[in-house]
Amino acid sequence: MADTARIKSVVMNADEIERALTRMAHQILEKNKGAQGIALVGIVTRGDTLACRLAKKIKEIEGVDVPLGQLDISFYRDDFAIHLSPEVLSTKIPFSIDDVNIVLVDDVLFTGRTIRAALDALMDIGRPRTVQLAVLVDRGHRELPIRADYVGKNVPSASNENVRVFLQEVDGRSEVEIIALEQGKRAGSAPLGGE
Amino acid sequence: MAFNHRNLIDITEYSADDLMLMLRTAERFRSVNERRVKKLPTLRGYTVVNMFNEPSTRTRSSFEIAEKRLSCDTLNFGGSSTSTVKGESLTDTVRTLCSYKIDLIVVRDKHAGVPRKVADVSGVHVIDAGDGKHQHPTQALLDLYTIWQKFGHIEGLNVGIVGDINHSRVCGSLIPALRTLGAHVTIVAPATLRPARPEVLGVEHATARLDEALPDLDVVYMLRIQRERLEGAPYPSLREYNMLYGLTEEREKLMRPDAIVCHPGPINRGVELDSFMADHPERSAILDQVYAGVLVRMAAMYLLLGGSDDGLTA
């Protein structure tokens, strides 16, 4: 993808990402009336990194360590295209999600299909009290009736563009970019690589 | 990274990358097998036929569990209940099955080469679940997985395979796969159960003396003495076999501190393996192997039916 793509614009830099996450952490605490009974579950890859950052911010604000997990949804995808990845991705949720308010965290909300898969994956693990959705970027083009509860930034985009999130921990820099796709190529919902 | 195999029949067709991808994929299925809902919707709508023309308990049950945990529809087919007894040829049987629009056939047969024939005739994906004395690739994968989990790597390990090398389809897959991944393989067997030219198998050392080989081994892989193949008297008695080649409490002292014991099952207790070793809390990896069987079979079906990464963003 990288060789055929072209960066159109940078829509968020590292500072803007941090500020958006701080606001989202406050919103999560406000809506749930504190940090009790909530847990963050990030969708691999990058959703888990963002969940980790949100957990740190919640700790700074409220002084509470919220349970933190990561969810691999590749076995729940509706297109069953395998995105082979050299690293071992796996679901790690080291706590019971039963009766917990789960905040699902992902980098980009696009078609909604990833979130659909994530909801199915969560329901196989347990029965959360509620599931809320936090995304760094909402780029529109929904194909399913899914919306986010917490949004870092709304980024209107065309279907021949891709929105990519880069994070320091994974990519060595933090940035949200709009990338122009080659003509004829259509952007899809984000697979494992966040592409 | 691409995975471009249609079938899992001959493990020598799999590169080191392919094998490691299998093991890593198996690892990803581990958490599913440890939670309350042990099921994934991944292969919903796919139909898998288990064609077992030879008795099998653990391979068959482990395939069935793997299929059910991936939500496939399955059909168990084979043995004396099928129309082969009425004289139908293998080709006709397979063509008939394919008319049901199936996606994968798991084949166990007492004749070597049947899985390849089934693949040629059917055109669907085929997994060899053991054919004659030829290969048993999913057994090799579960062995590799177990060793990989215990040591964290496979390259450079000394693996000794002890017992009936000549009749073993486990060896047929395990030895080449170990060599592909860079392990060193020693075979230990009486001359009557050892191939005349072990180097053809890719083996680096062959010996008849277990006591001399044991101190160098990281993995001691004990093969089952196949009592049903005792014809020709390859050794005088089971008792003598146990004295010379059985892994006993006494021999445990010769093993490296972190060496493990594997066995493909079913065990002949008191013949190749004493109960002390089979149930040894630190050394015995036998039940880990059984557990790994479900994981690697899930991985094999997932990768074969899922096709390859074509680089498209879905």
Tab-separated table of N, CA and C in Angstrom, chain A residues 1 72 74-77 79-91 120-121 123-126 162 181 185-192 195, chain B residues 1-3 21 24-25 27-29 31-32 35-37 39-43 46 70 148 301-314:
chain	number	residue	atom	x	y	z
A	1	MET	N	0.830	-1.194	0.000
A	1	MET	CA	0.000	0.000	0.000
A	1	MET	C	0.868	1.248	0.000
A	72	ASP	N	-8.388	-9.212	19.589
A	72	ASP	CA	-8.032	-9.542	18.203
A	72	ASP	C	-9.304	-10.019	17.526
A	74	SER	N	-9.667	-10.832	14.215
A	74	SER	CA	-9.507	-11.390	12.865
A	74	SER	C	-10.328	-12.660	12.642
A	75	PHE	N	-10.600	-13.417	13.704
A	75	PHE	CA	-11.393	-14.637	13.504
A	75	PHE	C	-12.893	-14.341	13.423
A	76	TYR	N	-13.269	-13.075	13.587
A	76	TYR	CA	-14.683	-12.704	13.565
A	76	TYR	C	-15.037	-11.857	12.349
A	77	ARG	N	-14.088	-11.633	11.468
A	77	ARG	CA	-14.333	-10.742	10.334
A	77	ARG	C	-15.359	-11.337	9.381
A	79	ASP	N	-15.488	-10.749	6.154
A	79	ASP	CA	-14.939	-11.035	4.826
A	79	ASP	C	-13.958	-12.207	4.863
A	80	PHE	N	-13.546	-12.628	6.082
A	80	PHE	CA	-12.666	-13.770	6.233
A	80	PHE	C	-11.466	-13.706	5.295
A	81	ALA	N	-11.008	-12.502	5.009
A	81	ALA	CA	-9.750	-12.393	4.287
A	81	ALA	C	-8.676	-12.421	5.347
A	82	ILE	N	-7.692	-13.225	5.149
A	82	ILE	CA	-6.680	-13.324	6.177
A	82	ILE	C	-5.630	-12.249	5.959
A	83	HIS	N	-5.398	-11.502	6.996
A	83	HIS	CA	-4.337	-10.518	6.926
A	83	HIS	C	-3.195	-11.071	7.743
A	84	LEU	N	-2.310	-11.726	7.065
A	84	LEU	CA	-1.242	-12.400	7.772
A	84	LEU	C	-0.311	-11.372	8.369
A	85	SER	N	0.050	-11.636	9.577
A	85	SER	CA	0.848	-10.655	10.283
A	85	SER	C	2.024	-11.374	10.910
A	86	PRO	N	3.204	-10.805	10.773
A	86	PRO	CA	4.366	-11.487	11.321
A	86	PRO	C	4.354	-11.534	12.844
A	87	GLU	N	3.633	-10.622	13.476
A	87	GLU	CA	3.637	-10.651	14.940
A	87	GLU	C	2.464	-11.483	15.440
A	88	VAL	N	2.574	-11.976	16.631
A	88	VAL	CA	1.479	-12.740	17.217
A	88	VAL	C	0.458	-11.770	17.789
A	89	LEU	N	-0.721	-11.765	17.179
A	89	LEU	CA	-1.790	-10.947	17.719
A	89	LEU	C	-2.658	-11.867	18.533
A	90	SER	N	-3.109	-11.397	19.644
A	90	SER	CA	-4.079	-12.239	20.319
A	90	SER	C	-4.903	-11.442	21.291
A	91	THR	N	-6.017	-12.041	21.630
A	91	THR	CA	-6.906	-11.436	22.589
A	91	THR	C	-6.337	-11.652	23.980
A	120	ASP	N	-19.236	-9.062	18.481
A	120	ASP	CA	-19.428	-10.517	18.517
A	120	ASP	C	-18.345	-11.189	19.361
A	121	ALA	N	-17.106	-10.745	19.171
A	121	ALA	CA	-15.995	-11.342	19.915
A	121	ALA	C	-16.180	-11.120	21.414
A	123	MET	N	-18.996	-10.650	23.060
A	123	MET	CA	-20.136	-11.418	23.578
A	123	MET	C	-19.778	-12.884	23.789
A	124	ASP	N	-18.780	-13.368	23.020
A	124	ASP	CA	-18.334	-14.750	23.237
A	124	ASP	C	-17.475	-14.872	24.492
A	125	ILE	N	-16.945	-13.750	24.952
A	125	ILE	CA	-16.088	-13.791	26.137
A	125	ILE	C	-16.909	-13.629	27.411
A	126	GLY	N	-17.975	-12.853	27.320
A	126	GLY	CA	-18.781	-12.651	28.511
A	126	GLY	C	-19.990	-11.789	28.216
A	162	ASN	N	-7.663	7.182	2.155
A	162	ASN	CA	-7.534	6.328	3.324
A	162	ASN	C	-7.110	7.212	4.489
A	181	LEU	N	-5.555	7.254	-2.419
A	181	LEU	CA	-5.343	5.922	-2.984
A	181	LEU	C	-5.174	6.052	-4.482
A	185	LYS	N	-8.661	2.166	-6.904
A	185	LYS	CA	-8.622	1.426	-5.639
A	185	LYS	C	-9.609	2.031	-4.678
A	186	ARG	N	-10.300	1.154	-3.986
A	186	ARG	CA	-11.286	1.633	-3.043
A	186	ARG	C	-10.801	1.306	-1.643
A	187	ALA	N	-10.953	2.256	-0.771
A	187	ALA	CA	-10.537	1.999	0.601
A	187	ALA	C	-11.478	1.006	1.241
A	188	GLY	N	-10.939	0.178	2.072
A	188	GLY	CA	-11.784	-0.782	2.782
A	188	GLY	C	-11.813	-0.437	4.249
A	189	SER	N	-12.555	-1.235	4.991
A	189	SER	CA	-12.525	-1.048	6.431
A	189	SER	C	-11.162	-1.489	6.929
A	190	ALA	N	-10.788	-0.983	8.057
A	190	ALA	CA	-9.417	-1.195	8.504
A	190	ALA	C	-9.154	-2.636	8.894
A	191	PRO	N	-8.238	-3.309	8.222
A	191	PRO	CA	-7.845	-4.635	8.682
A	191	PRO	C	-6.835	-4.516	9.812
A	192	LEU	N	-6.149	-5.584	10.093
A	192	LEU	CA	-5.320	-5.620	11.289
A	192	LEU	C	-4.259	-4.539	11.340
A	195	GLU	N	-4.587	-0.318	8.205
A	195	GLU	CA	-4.512	0.302	6.891
A	195	GLU	C	-5.869	0.269	6.209
B	1	MET	N	3.639	-11.156	3.693
B	1	MET	CA	3.822	-12.586	3.929
B	1	MET	C	2.696	-13.376	3.298
B	2	ALA	N	3.042	-14.278	2.435
B	2	ALA	CA	1.972	-14.994	1.737
B	2	ALA	C	1.954	-16.454	2.153
B	3	PHE	N	0.781	-17.007	2.156
B	3	PHE	CA	0.635	-18.432	2.426
B	3	PHE	C	-0.142	-19.004	1.251
B	21	LEU	N	4.416	-19.796	10.540
B	21	LEU	CA	3.111	-19.141	10.453
B	21	LEU	C	2.029	-20.058	11.037
B	24	ARG	N	2.403	-19.964	14.802
B	24	ARG	CA	1.945	-18.696	15.385
B	24	ARG	C	0.428	-18.576	15.317
B	25	THR	N	-0.145	-19.089	14.205
B	25	THR	CA	-1.606	-19.057	14.098
B	25	THR	C	-2.226	-19.954	15.165
B	27	GLU	N	-1.042	-20.588	18.034
B	27	GLU	CA	-0.903	-19.848	19.295
B	27	GLU	C	-2.075	-18.886	19.505
B	28	ARG	N	-2.532	-18.305	18.388
B	28	ARG	CA	-3.640	-17.346	18.496
B	28	ARG	C	-4.949	-18.023	18.884
B	29	PHE	N	-5.055	-19.317	18.601
B	29	PHE	CA	-6.286	-20.019	18.968
B	29	PHE	C	-6.279	-20.488	20.413
B	31	SER	N	-6.177	-18.883	23.349
B	31	SER	CA	-7.061	-18.235	24.330
B	31	SER	C	-8.512	-18.664	24.125
B	32	VAL	N	-8.872	-18.947	22.855
B	32	VAL	CA	-10.247	-19.384	22.575
B	32	VAL	C	-10.526	-20.710	23.278
B	35	ARG	N	-11.423	-20.405	27.167
B	35	ARG	CA	-12.519	-19.615	27.728
B	35	ARG	C	-13.803	-20.449	27.746
B	36	ARG	N	-14.882	-19.847	28.244
B	36	ARG	CA	-16.105	-20.633	28.395
B	36	ARG	C	-16.725	-20.940	27.027
B	37	VAL	N	-16.886	-19.921	26.179
B	37	VAL	CA	-17.412	-20.150	24.829
B	37	VAL	C	-16.228	-20.489	23.932
B	39	LYS	N	-15.668	-21.258	20.909
B	39	LYS	CA	-16.121	-21.351	19.530
B	39	LYS	C	-15.908	-20.032	18.827
B	40	LEU	N	-15.515	-20.122	17.556
B	40	LEU	CA	-15.355	-18.940	16.726
B	40	LEU	C	-16.234	-19.087	15.495
B	41	PRO	N	-16.746	-17.980	14.957
B	41	PRO	CA	-17.610	-18.092	13.768
B	41	PRO	C	-16.831	-18.164	12.453
B	42	THR	N	-15.501	-18.245	12.534
B	42	THR	CA	-14.639	-18.029	11.368
B	42	THR	C	-15.003	-18.867	10.145
B	43	LEU	N	-15.225	-20.166	10.314
B	43	LEU	CA	-15.457	-21.028	9.149
B	43	LEU	C	-16.930	-21.397	8.985
B	46	TYR	N	-18.655	-23.363	5.867
B	46	TYR	CA	-17.752	-24.297	5.192
B	46	TYR	C	-18.094	-25.727	5.619
B	70	LEU	N	-14.333	-24.013	15.067
B	70	LEU	CA	-14.290	-22.995	14.019
B	70	LEU	C	-15.636	-22.875	13.306
B	148	TRP	N	8.265	-25.917	20.506
B	148	TRP	CA	8.419	-24.465	20.410
B	148	TRP	C	7.934	-23.781	21.686
B	301	MET	N	-6.661	-25.600	9.133
B	301	MET	CA	-7.913	-25.383	8.398
B	301	MET	C	-8.135	-23.910	8.111
B	302	TYR	N	-7.815	-23.079	9.099
B	302	TYR	CA	-7.984	-21.638	8.930
B	302	TYR	C	-7.107	-21.112	7.784
B	303	LEU	N	-5.859	-21.533	7.765
B	303	LEU	CA	-4.943	-21.016	6.743
B	303	LEU	C	-5.259	-21.594	5.362
B	304	LEU	N	-5.586	-22.882	5.288
B	304	LEU	CA	-5.870	-23.477	3.987
B	304	LEU	C	-7.150	-22.908	3.384
B	305	LEU	N	-8.197	-22.795	4.190
B	305	LEU	CA	-9.475	-22.310	3.655
B	305	LEU	C	-9.483	-20.794	3.469
B	306	GLY	N	-8.645	-20.119	4.238
B	306	GLY	CA	-8.635	-18.658	4.137
B	306	GLY	C	-7.851	-18.150	2.951
B	307	GLY	N	-7.042	-19.026	2.359
B	307	GLY	CA	-6.255	-18.595	1.221
B	307	GLY	C	-5.123	-17.709	1.647
B	308	SER	N	-4.643	-16.924	0.739
B	308	SER	CA	-3.426	-16.178	1.032
B	308	SER	C	-3.706	-14.696	1.161
B	309	ASP	N	-2.734	-14.037	1.695
B	309	ASP	CA	-2.788	-12.589	1.791
B	309	ASP	C	-2.442	-12.029	0.431
B	310	ASP	N	-3.420	-11.503	-0.263
B	310	ASP	CA	-3.136	-11.010	-1.614
B	310	ASP	C	-2.752	-9.539	-1.601
B	311	GLY	N	-2.548	-8.992	-0.410
B	311	GLY	CA	-2.090	-7.615	-0.320
B	311	GLY	C	-3.200	-6.585	-0.465
B	312	LEU	N	-4.432	-7.024	-0.684
B	312	LEU	CA	-5.533	-6.070	-0.826
B	312	LEU	C	-6.006	-5.611	0.540
B	313	THR	N	-6.446	-4.382	0.603
B	313	THR	CA	-7.079	-3.940	1.838
B	313	THR	C	-8.547	-4.284	1.729
B	314	ALA	N	-8.983	-5.113	2.596
B	314	ALA	CA	-10.357	-5.615	2.476
B	314	ALA	C	-11.365	-4.537	2.831
